[in-house]
Amino acid sequence: MSDDAVLDSPADAVREAYRSGAMTPVDVLTLTLARIDARNPAVNAMAYVDADGAAAAAEAATRRWAAGAPLGPLDGLPVTIKDSVHAVGTPWRHGCAANADVPDSTFDSPPAARLKEAGAVIVGKTTMPDFGMMAAGVSSLYGITRNPWDTSRNSGGSSAGAGAALASGIGFSAVGTDIAGSVRLPAGHCGLVALKPTQGRVPHTAPSTMRSAGPMGRTVDDVMDMYDVLSGPDARDLWSLAPSSGSTPRDPLAPSGLRIGVLPELGPNFGADDAVLAVLADAAAALRDGGADVSTMAPLFRDDPYPALDRLFQVRAAAELESIREDLRELVHPAIRGWCAPGADRSATDFTRDGEAVARSAELVRAATAEFDYVISPVIPTVGFAAEEVGLDPSHPLAHCGFTAWANQTAQPAAALCFGFPGGMPVGIQVIGPRFADAEVLRLTKWLESKRPDTITWPDPAAVRTGGN
């Protein structure tokens, strides 16, 4: 295989090269570091490159493969982790210029620990927006992270760099985090696969019932491989679940006989553009042709449920802002400072009322989706937006996350999969399943991947012209 073919291949092809001795993890790391040098300047996906740490991991993996004793499917594979994932000796900045001098991490968070135990080669950390509170690739510290398919377009966020790196062929999978869609949204923008797992299935710190770490990749199989590694329990996350039974089955879940709901509209003023709905319709048609009982769902909400959820996010961001030394707060991105400012004035009773309203909305979502085996929806209501924009509504940078955010509140697993390229840009669909059905959601997503009407040829962002391909 050529260098480009190696790095753009599914991970299984690289493992076969390791088994045969045609390549070693050291060889593939060398190619990956060269690709970062060649492609990252066009997309600005990498927050930190740990060449020395990656070299040590690749050398150890090379010895294991030579002895015929790899630790598992990720052994020797280059991967990335998000800026917000602590790993020993690497910077943690949470996307924010105010954190530029925070000391490097002294511990491995659960995702980083599981990757190291599995022999993965963590080549570095990827960019994110301030506090992870923007669903776009814009940061006060890192600047603009761009979409490899068209560098004038947004990568999505908050796992912005993870999405841009993978679509650029940097790493075979990535760890992102997701509080309102932050692994699924970059997957939708960048043509990838991602899973927001059942809350607690992938341990993370600090423990949260709303935020999850989640795997991202170019193929469903690569996401499955990382999911199996990340999903072991960790005592540091008090919400982490007991181990699931065995590895995720790799056979696709055929939809014959399944009840599939199609959700094109959440409620008042929150639907999707025609180009996005056409991609969703293609996925629905594939499922129907596969024998599923497919039904279009009515809008879930009569009244807009988002303001209460947005206020909870504002309070979260305002608390983080106040934790920063006062003379450094002006370094936080102005869109985040302006948006979260009202959160500082919310009372405890205001916060409680909003939490109760969000819980009621979440129950509406859970009950509506429970009428089906699985539900598909858009990921993003439009075919992306410009690289410099903080979202579709600059005053509320998470407002376009409606299709994704509610699965965080219901704790349901939700995957994203690219299913079309209107105008040359990726458009993703979301696959939502019942709580704890992570493996089944991935297996149905794999079946849909096999029915995708487009064959993906991954872009070289250094060669992509802006404004369309």
Coordinates of C-alpha atoms in Angstrom, one line a residue:
M1 CA 0.0 0.0 0.0
S2 CA 1.1 3.6 -0.6
D3 CA 1.6 5.9 2.4
D4 CA -1.7 7.6 1.7
A5 CA -3.5 4.3 1.3
V6 CA -2.2 3.0 4.7
L7 CA -3.3 6.1 6.6
D8 CA -6.7 6.2 4.8
S9 CA -7.5 2.5 5.3
P10 CA -9.7 1.0 7.9
A11 CA -7.7 -0.1 10.9
D12 CA -8.1 -3.8 10.1
A13 CA -6.0 -3.4 7.0
V14 CA -3.2 -1.9 9.1
R15 CA -3.5 -4.7 11.7
E16 CA -3.1 -7.2 8.8
A17 CA 0.1 -5.4 7.8
Y18 CA 1.3 -5.7 11.4
R19 CA 0.5 -9.4 11.5
S20 CA 2.3 -10.1 8.2
G21 CA 5.3 -8.0 9.1
A22 CA 4.8 -5.7 6.1
M23 CA 4.7 -2.7 8.4
T24 CA 5.2 -2.0 12.1
P25 CA 3.6 0.5 14.5
V26 CA 6.8 2.5 14.3
D27 CA 6.4 2.7 10.5
V28 CA 2.8 3.9 10.8
L29 CA 3.6 6.4 13.4
T30 CA 6.3 7.9 11.2
L31 CA 3.7 8.2 8.4
T32 CA 1.2 9.7 10.8
L33 CA 3.6 12.4 12.1
A34 CA 4.5 13.3 8.5
R35 CA 0.9 13.6 7.6
I36 CA 0.3 15.9 10.6
D37 CA 3.1 18.1 9.3
A38 CA 1.6 18.1 5.8
R39 CA -2.1 18.4 6.5
N40 CA -2.7 19.9 9.9
P41 CA -1.7 23.5 8.9
A42 CA -4.7 23.5 6.6
V43 CA -7.2 22.5 9.3
N44 CA -5.6 23.3 12.6
A45 CA -6.9 20.1 14.3
M46 CA -4.0 19.3 16.6
A47 CA -3.7 21.1 19.9
Y48 CA -0.5 19.2 20.9
V49 CA 1.6 16.5 19.3
D50 CA 3.3 14.1 21.7
A51 CA 6.0 12.7 19.4
D52 CA 8.1 11.3 22.2
G53 CA 5.3 9.6 24.0
A54 CA 3.9 8.2 20.8
A55 CA 7.3 6.9 19.8
A56 CA 7.7 5.0 23.0
A57 CA 4.2 3.5 22.7
A58 CA 4.8 2.5 19.0
E59 CA 8.1 0.9 19.9
A60 CA 6.5 -1.2 22.6
A61 CA 3.7 -2.2 20.3
T62 CA 6.2 -3.1 17.6
R63 CA 7.8 -5.5 20.0
R64 CA 4.5 -7.1 20.9
W65 CA 3.4 -7.6 17.3
A66 CA 6.8 -9.1 16.5
A67 CA 6.3 -11.6 19.3
G68 CA 2.8 -12.4 18.1
A69 CA 1.3 -11.0 21.3
P70 CA -0.6 -7.8 20.6
L71 CA -2.8 -6.5 23.4
G72 CA -5.9 -6.1 21.3
P73 CA -7.3 -4.4 18.2
L74 CA -5.9 -0.9 19.1
D75 CA -2.4 -2.0 19.8
G76 CA 0.0 0.0 17.8
L77 CA -2.7 2.2 16.1
P78 CA -2.3 6.0 16.1
V79 CA -5.2 7.7 17.9
T80 CA -6.0 11.1 19.2
I81 CA -7.7 12.4 22.4
K82 CA -9.5 15.7 22.9
D83 CA -7.9 18.6 24.7
S84 CA -10.4 18.1 27.6
V85 CA -9.2 14.5 28.2
H86 CA -6.4 14.4 30.9
A87 CA -3.3 12.4 30.1
V88 CA -0.1 12.4 32.0
G89 CA 2.4 15.0 30.9
T90 CA 0.2 16.6 28.3
P91 CA -1.4 20.0 28.3
W92 CA -5.1 20.5 29.4
R93 CA -6.4 23.8 28.2
H94 CA -10.2 23.2 27.7
G95 CA -10.0 25.2 24.5
C96 CA -9.4 28.5 26.4
A97 CA -6.6 31.1 26.2
A98 CA -7.1 31.8 29.9
N99 CA -5.8 28.3 30.6
A100 CA -2.6 28.6 28.6
D101 CA -0.4 28.4 31.7
V102 CA -2.3 25.7 33.5
P103 CA 0.3 22.9 34.5
D104 CA 0.3 19.7 32.4
S105 CA -1.9 16.9 33.5
T106 CA -0.6 14.6 36.3
F107 CA -3.1 11.8 35.8
D108 CA -4.7 9.7 33.0
S109 CA -8.5 10.2 32.8
P110 CA -10.4 6.9 32.2
P111 CA -10.4 7.2 28.4
A112 CA -6.6 7.9 28.3
A113 CA -5.9 5.1 30.8
R114 CA -7.9 2.5 28.8
L115 CA -6.2 3.5 25.5
K116 CA -2.8 3.1 27.1
E117 CA -3.7 -0.2 28.6
A118 CA -4.8 -1.4 25.1
G119 CA -1.5 -0.3 23.5
A120 CA -2.9 2.5 21.4
V121 CA -0.4 5.1 20.2
I122 CA -1.8 8.5 21.4
V123 CA -0.1 10.9 18.9
G124 CA -1.6 14.0 20.6
K125 CA -4.5 16.1 21.6
T126 CA -7.1 17.8 19.4
T127 CA -8.6 21.2 19.5
M128 CA -11.9 22.3 21.0
P129 CA -13.7 25.6 21.7
D130 CA -13.7 27.4 25.0
F131 CA -15.2 25.2 27.8
G132 CA -16.6 22.8 25.2
M133 CA -19.6 25.1 25.1
M134 CA -19.7 25.9 21.4
A135 CA -20.7 23.5 18.7
A136 CA -18.2 24.9 16.3
G137 CA -14.4 24.8 15.7
V138 CA -13.7 28.3 17.1
S139 CA -11.4 28.8 20.1
S140 CA -9.8 31.7 21.9
L141 CA -6.6 29.6 22.3
Y142 CA -6.5 27.6 19.1
G143 CA -8.2 29.8 16.6
I144 CA -10.3 28.3 13.9
T145 CA -10.4 24.6 13.2
R146 CA -11.5 24.0 9.6
N147 CA -13.3 21.2 7.7
P148 CA -11.1 19.1 5.6
W149 CA -13.7 18.8 2.9
D150 CA -13.7 22.6 2.4
T151 CA -11.5 24.7 4.6
S152 CA -13.9 27.6 4.4
R153 CA -16.4 25.5 6.3
N154 CA -16.8 24.6 9.9
S155 CA -15.6 21.4 11.5
G156 CA -18.4 21.4 14.1
G157 CA -17.7 21.0 17.8
S158 CA -16.9 20.8 20.5
S159 CA -14.8 17.8 19.5
A160 CA -13.7 20.0 16.6
G161 CA -10.1 18.9 16.1
A162 CA -11.0 15.2 16.5
G163 CA -13.4 15.5 13.6
A164 CA -11.0 17.5 11.4
A165 CA -8.0 15.2 12.2
L166 CA -9.9 12.0 11.4
A167 CA -11.3 13.3 8.1
S168 CA -7.7 14.5 7.2
G169 CA -6.5 10.9 7.8
I170 CA -4.7 11.7 11.1
G171 CA -5.3 8.8 13.4
F172 CA -7.6 5.8 13.0
S173 CA -10.0 6.7 15.8
A174 CA -10.4 9.5 18.4
V175 CA -11.8 10.2 21.8
G176 CA -14.2 13.1 21.9
T177 CA -16.6 14.2 24.5
D178 CA -20.3 15.0 24.1
I179 CA -22.6 17.1 26.3
A180 CA -25.1 18.2 23.6
G181 CA -23.8 16.5 20.5
S182 CA -20.1 17.1 20.6
V183 CA -18.9 13.9 19.0
R184 CA -21.9 13.5 16.7
L185 CA -21.9 17.1 15.4
P186 CA -18.2 17.0 14.1
A187 CA -19.0 13.6 12.6
G188 CA -21.9 15.1 10.8
H189 CA -19.9 18.1 9.5
C190 CA -16.8 15.9 8.6
G191 CA -18.3 12.7 7.1
L192 CA -17.4 10.5 10.1
V193 CA -18.9 7.9 12.5
A194 CA -19.3 8.6 16.2
L195 CA -21.2 7.3 19.2
K196 CA -22.5 9.2 22.2
P197 CA -22.9 6.1 24.5
T198 CA -25.4 5.4 27.1
Q199 CA -24.4 7.7 30.0
G200 CA -22.0 5.7 32.2
R201 CA -21.0 3.2 29.6
V202 CA -17.8 5.0 28.9
P203 CA -16.3 6.3 32.2
H204 CA -14.9 9.8 32.3
T205 CA -14.0 12.4 34.9
A206 CA -15.4 14.5 36.3
P207 CA -18.5 12.2 36.6
S208 CA -21.5 13.5 34.8
T209 CA -25.0 12.4 34.0
M210 CA -25.0 14.6 30.9
R211 CA -21.5 14.5 29.4
S212 CA -20.0 11.4 27.9
A213 CA -16.7 10.6 26.3
G214 CA -17.3 8.8 23.0
P215 CA -15.4 7.1 20.2
M216 CA -15.1 8.7 16.7
G217 CA -13.7 7.1 13.5
R218 CA -14.0 6.9 9.7
T219 CA -15.8 3.5 9.8
V220 CA -18.2 1.9 12.2
D221 CA -15.8 -1.0 12.8
D222 CA -13.1 1.4 13.9
V223 CA -15.6 3.1 16.3
M224 CA -16.6 -0.4 17.6
D225 CA -13.0 -1.2 18.3
M226 CA -12.5 2.0 20.3
Y227 CA -15.8 1.6 22.1
D228 CA -14.9 -1.8 23.3
V229 CA -11.7 -0.4 24.8
L230 CA -13.3 2.7 26.4
S231 CA -16.3 1.0 27.9
G232 CA -14.6 -0.8 30.8
P233 CA -15.8 0.5 34.2
D234 CA -13.7 2.9 36.3
A235 CA -14.2 3.5 40.0
R236 CA -13.4 7.2 39.5
D237 CA -16.6 7.7 37.6
L238 CA -19.4 6.9 40.1
W239 CA -21.9 6.7 37.3
S240 CA -19.9 4.1 35.3
L241 CA -21.8 0.9 34.5
A242 CA -20.9 -2.7 35.1
P243 CA -19.0 -4.3 32.3
S244 CA -21.0 -5.2 29.2
S245 CA -20.9 -8.8 28.1
G246 CA -18.0 -9.3 25.7
S247 CA -16.9 -7.5 22.6
T248 CA -19.4 -5.7 20.4
P249 CA -20.6 -8.2 17.7
R250 CA -19.3 -7.1 14.3
D251 CA -22.2 -8.4 12.3
P252 CA -24.6 -5.7 11.0
L253 CA -28.1 -5.6 12.5
A254 CA -30.4 -6.1 9.6
P255 CA -33.5 -4.0 9.9
S256 CA -36.1 -6.6 8.8
G257 CA -39.0 -6.5 11.2
L258 CA -37.7 -3.5 13.2
R259 CA -39.9 -0.5 13.9
I260 CA -38.0 2.6 12.8
G261 CA -39.1 6.1 13.6
V262 CA -38.0 9.0 11.4
L263 CA -37.8 12.3 13.1
P264 CA -37.5 15.2 10.7
E265 CA -38.7 18.0 13.0
L266 CA -38.4 18.5 16.8
G267 CA -41.1 21.2 17.1
P268 CA -41.7 24.9 16.6
N269 CA -38.9 26.5 14.6
F270 CA -36.7 23.5 14.7
G271 CA -36.7 21.4 11.5
A272 CA -34.1 20.8 8.9
D273 CA -33.2 22.1 5.5
D274 CA -34.4 20.3 2.4
A275 CA -31.0 19.0 1.5
V276 CA -30.6 17.4 5.0
L277 CA -34.1 16.0 4.8
A278 CA -33.3 14.4 1.5
V279 CA -30.4 12.6 3.0
L280 CA -32.6 11.5 5.9
A281 CA -35.2 10.2 3.4
D282 CA -32.5 8.2 1.6
A283 CA -31.6 6.5 4.9
A284 CA -35.3 5.8 5.7
A285 CA -35.8 4.3 2.2
A286 CA -32.8 2.0 2.7
L287 CA -34.3 0.8 6.0
R288 CA -37.7 0.3 4.4
D289 CA -36.1 -1.6 1.5
G290 CA -34.3 -3.7 4.2
G291 CA -37.7 -4.8 5.6
A292 CA -38.1 -2.3 8.4
D293 CA -41.5 -0.8 9.3
V294 CA -40.6 2.8 8.9
S295 CA -42.9 5.6 10.1
T296 CA -42.5 9.4 10.1
M297 CA -42.8 10.7 13.7
A298 CA -44.8 13.8 14.6
P299 CA -42.8 16.7 16.1
L300 CA -42.0 16.0 19.7
F301 CA -42.7 19.4 21.2
R302 CA -45.5 21.9 21.0
D303 CA -43.5 24.5 22.7
D304 CA -39.8 25.2 22.3
P305 CA -38.0 23.2 25.0
Y306 CA -34.5 24.7 24.3
P307 CA -34.5 27.9 26.4
A308 CA -34.5 25.9 29.7
L309 CA -31.7 23.6 28.5
D310 CA -29.7 26.6 27.2
R311 CA -30.0 28.3 30.6
L312 CA -28.5 25.2 32.3
F313 CA -25.6 25.3 29.9
Q314 CA -25.2 29.0 30.6
V315 CA -25.0 28.4 34.3
R316 CA -22.4 25.6 33.7
A317 CA -20.3 27.9 31.6
A318 CA -20.7 30.9 34.0
A319 CA -19.4 28.7 36.8
E320 CA -16.3 27.8 34.8
L321 CA -15.8 31.4 33.8
E322 CA -15.8 32.4 37.5
S323 CA -13.3 29.7 38.3
I324 CA -10.7 31.6 36.1
R325 CA -8.6 34.3 37.7
E326 CA -10.4 37.6 37.3
D327 CA -7.7 39.3 35.3
L328 CA -7.7 36.4 32.8
R329 CA -11.4 36.2 32.1
E330 CA -11.2 38.7 29.2
L331 CA -9.2 36.0 27.4
V332 CA -12.2 33.7 27.1
H333 CA -13.9 33.9 23.7
P334 CA -16.3 36.8 23.7
A335 CA -19.1 34.7 22.3
I336 CA -18.9 32.5 25.3
R337 CA -18.6 35.3 27.8
G338 CA -21.5 37.2 26.3
W339 CA -23.7 34.1 26.1
C340 CA -23.1 32.8 29.6
A341 CA -23.2 36.1 31.4
P342 CA -26.9 35.8 32.3
G343 CA -26.1 32.5 34.0
A344 CA -24.3 34.2 36.8
D345 CA -27.5 35.9 37.8
R346 CA -29.7 32.8 37.9
S347 CA -30.8 31.8 41.4
A348 CA -30.8 28.3 42.8
T349 CA -34.6 28.1 42.4
D350 CA -34.3 29.3 38.8
F351 CA -31.8 26.6 38.1
T352 CA -34.0 24.0 39.8
R353 CA -37.0 25.0 37.8
D354 CA -35.0 24.8 34.6
G355 CA -33.7 21.4 35.6
E356 CA -37.3 20.2 36.1
A357 CA -38.4 21.6 32.8
V358 CA -35.5 19.8 31.0
A359 CA -36.4 16.6 32.8
R360 CA -40.0 16.9 31.6
S361 CA -38.8 17.5 28.0
A362 CA -36.5 14.5 28.2
E363 CA -39.3 12.3 29.3
L364 CA -41.3 13.4 26.2
V365 CA -38.3 12.4 24.1
R366 CA -37.9 9.0 25.8
A367 CA -41.5 8.2 25.6
A368 CA -41.8 9.1 21.9
T369 CA -38.7 7.2 20.9
A370 CA -39.8 4.2 23.0
E371 CA -42.6 3.6 20.5
F372 CA -39.9 2.4 18.1
D373 CA -37.0 0.0 18.2
Y374 CA -34.7 2.8 16.8
V375 CA -35.2 6.3 15.6
I376 CA -33.2 8.2 12.9
S377 CA -33.0 12.0 12.6
P378 CA -30.7 14.6 11.2
V379 CA -27.5 15.5 13.2
I380 CA -27.4 19.1 12.1
P381 CA -30.4 21.0 10.7
T382 CA -28.3 22.5 7.8
V383 CA -25.4 21.5 5.6
G384 CA -22.9 23.1 7.9
F385 CA -21.8 26.7 8.1
A386 CA -18.8 28.9 7.7
A387 CA -15.5 28.2 9.5
E388 CA -15.5 31.5 11.4
E389 CA -19.1 31.2 12.8
V390 CA -19.7 30.1 16.4
G391 CA -23.0 28.5 15.4
L392 CA -26.2 29.2 13.5
D393 CA -27.2 31.7 16.2
P394 CA -24.2 33.6 17.4
S395 CA -25.9 34.7 20.6
H396 CA -26.7 31.0 21.5
P397 CA -23.8 28.9 20.2
L398 CA -25.4 25.6 21.1
A399 CA -28.9 26.4 19.7
H400 CA -28.5 24.2 16.6
C401 CA -27.9 21.1 18.7
G402 CA -31.5 20.2 19.2
F403 CA -31.5 16.9 17.3
T404 CA -28.5 15.7 19.3
A405 CA -28.8 17.3 22.8
W406 CA -31.8 15.4 24.0
A407 CA -30.1 12.0 23.9
N408 CA -27.7 13.3 26.5
Q409 CA -30.7 14.1 28.7
T410 CA -32.4 10.7 28.2
A411 CA -29.0 8.9 28.5
Q412 CA -29.8 7.0 25.2
P413 CA -27.1 5.9 22.9
A414 CA -26.9 7.8 19.7
A415 CA -24.6 7.3 16.7
A416 CA -23.8 9.6 13.8
L417 CA -23.1 8.4 10.3
C418 CA -22.5 10.3 7.1
F419 CA -25.2 9.3 4.6
G420 CA -24.9 11.8 1.7
F421 CA -22.9 14.6 0.1
P422 CA -25.3 17.3 -1.1
G423 CA -23.2 20.0 -2.8
G424 CA -20.1 18.0 -2.1
M425 CA -20.3 18.4 1.7
P426 CA -21.0 15.6 4.2
V427 CA -24.4 15.3 5.8
G428 CA -24.9 12.9 8.7
I429 CA -27.9 11.1 10.1
Q430 CA -28.3 10.1 13.8
V431 CA -29.3 6.6 14.9
I432 CA -30.9 6.6 18.4
G433 CA -31.7 3.5 20.4
P434 CA -33.0 2.5 23.9
R435 CA -30.7 2.9 26.9
F436 CA -28.0 0.3 27.1
A437 CA -28.4 -0.8 23.5
D438 CA -25.1 0.7 22.4
A439 CA -23.9 -2.4 20.6
E440 CA -27.2 -2.7 18.7
V441 CA -27.1 1.0 17.7
L442 CA -23.6 0.5 16.3
R443 CA -24.7 -2.7 14.5
L444 CA -27.6 -1.0 12.8
T445 CA -25.4 1.9 12.0
K446 CA -23.0 -0.6 10.3
W447 CA -25.9 -1.9 8.3
L448 CA -26.7 1.6 7.1
E449 CA -23.0 2.2 6.3
S450 CA -23.2 -0.7 3.9
K451 CA -26.2 0.9 2.1
R452 CA -24.7 4.4 1.9
P453 CA -25.1 5.7 -1.7
D454 CA -21.7 7.3 -1.8
T455 CA -18.2 5.8 -1.5
I456 CA -16.0 8.1 0.5
T457 CA -12.6 9.2 -0.7
W458 CA -11.1 11.1 2.1
P459 CA -9.8 14.6 1.3
D460 CA -6.3 16.0 1.5
P461 CA -7.2 19.4 3.1
A462 CA -3.9 20.9 1.8
A463 CA -5.2 20.3 -1.7
V464 CA -8.9 21.2 -1.3
R465 CA -10.0 24.5 -2.6
T466 CA -12.2 26.5 -0.4
G467 CA -15.8 27.3 -1.3
G468 CA -16.7 23.9 -2.6
N469 CA -14.9 20.8 -4.0

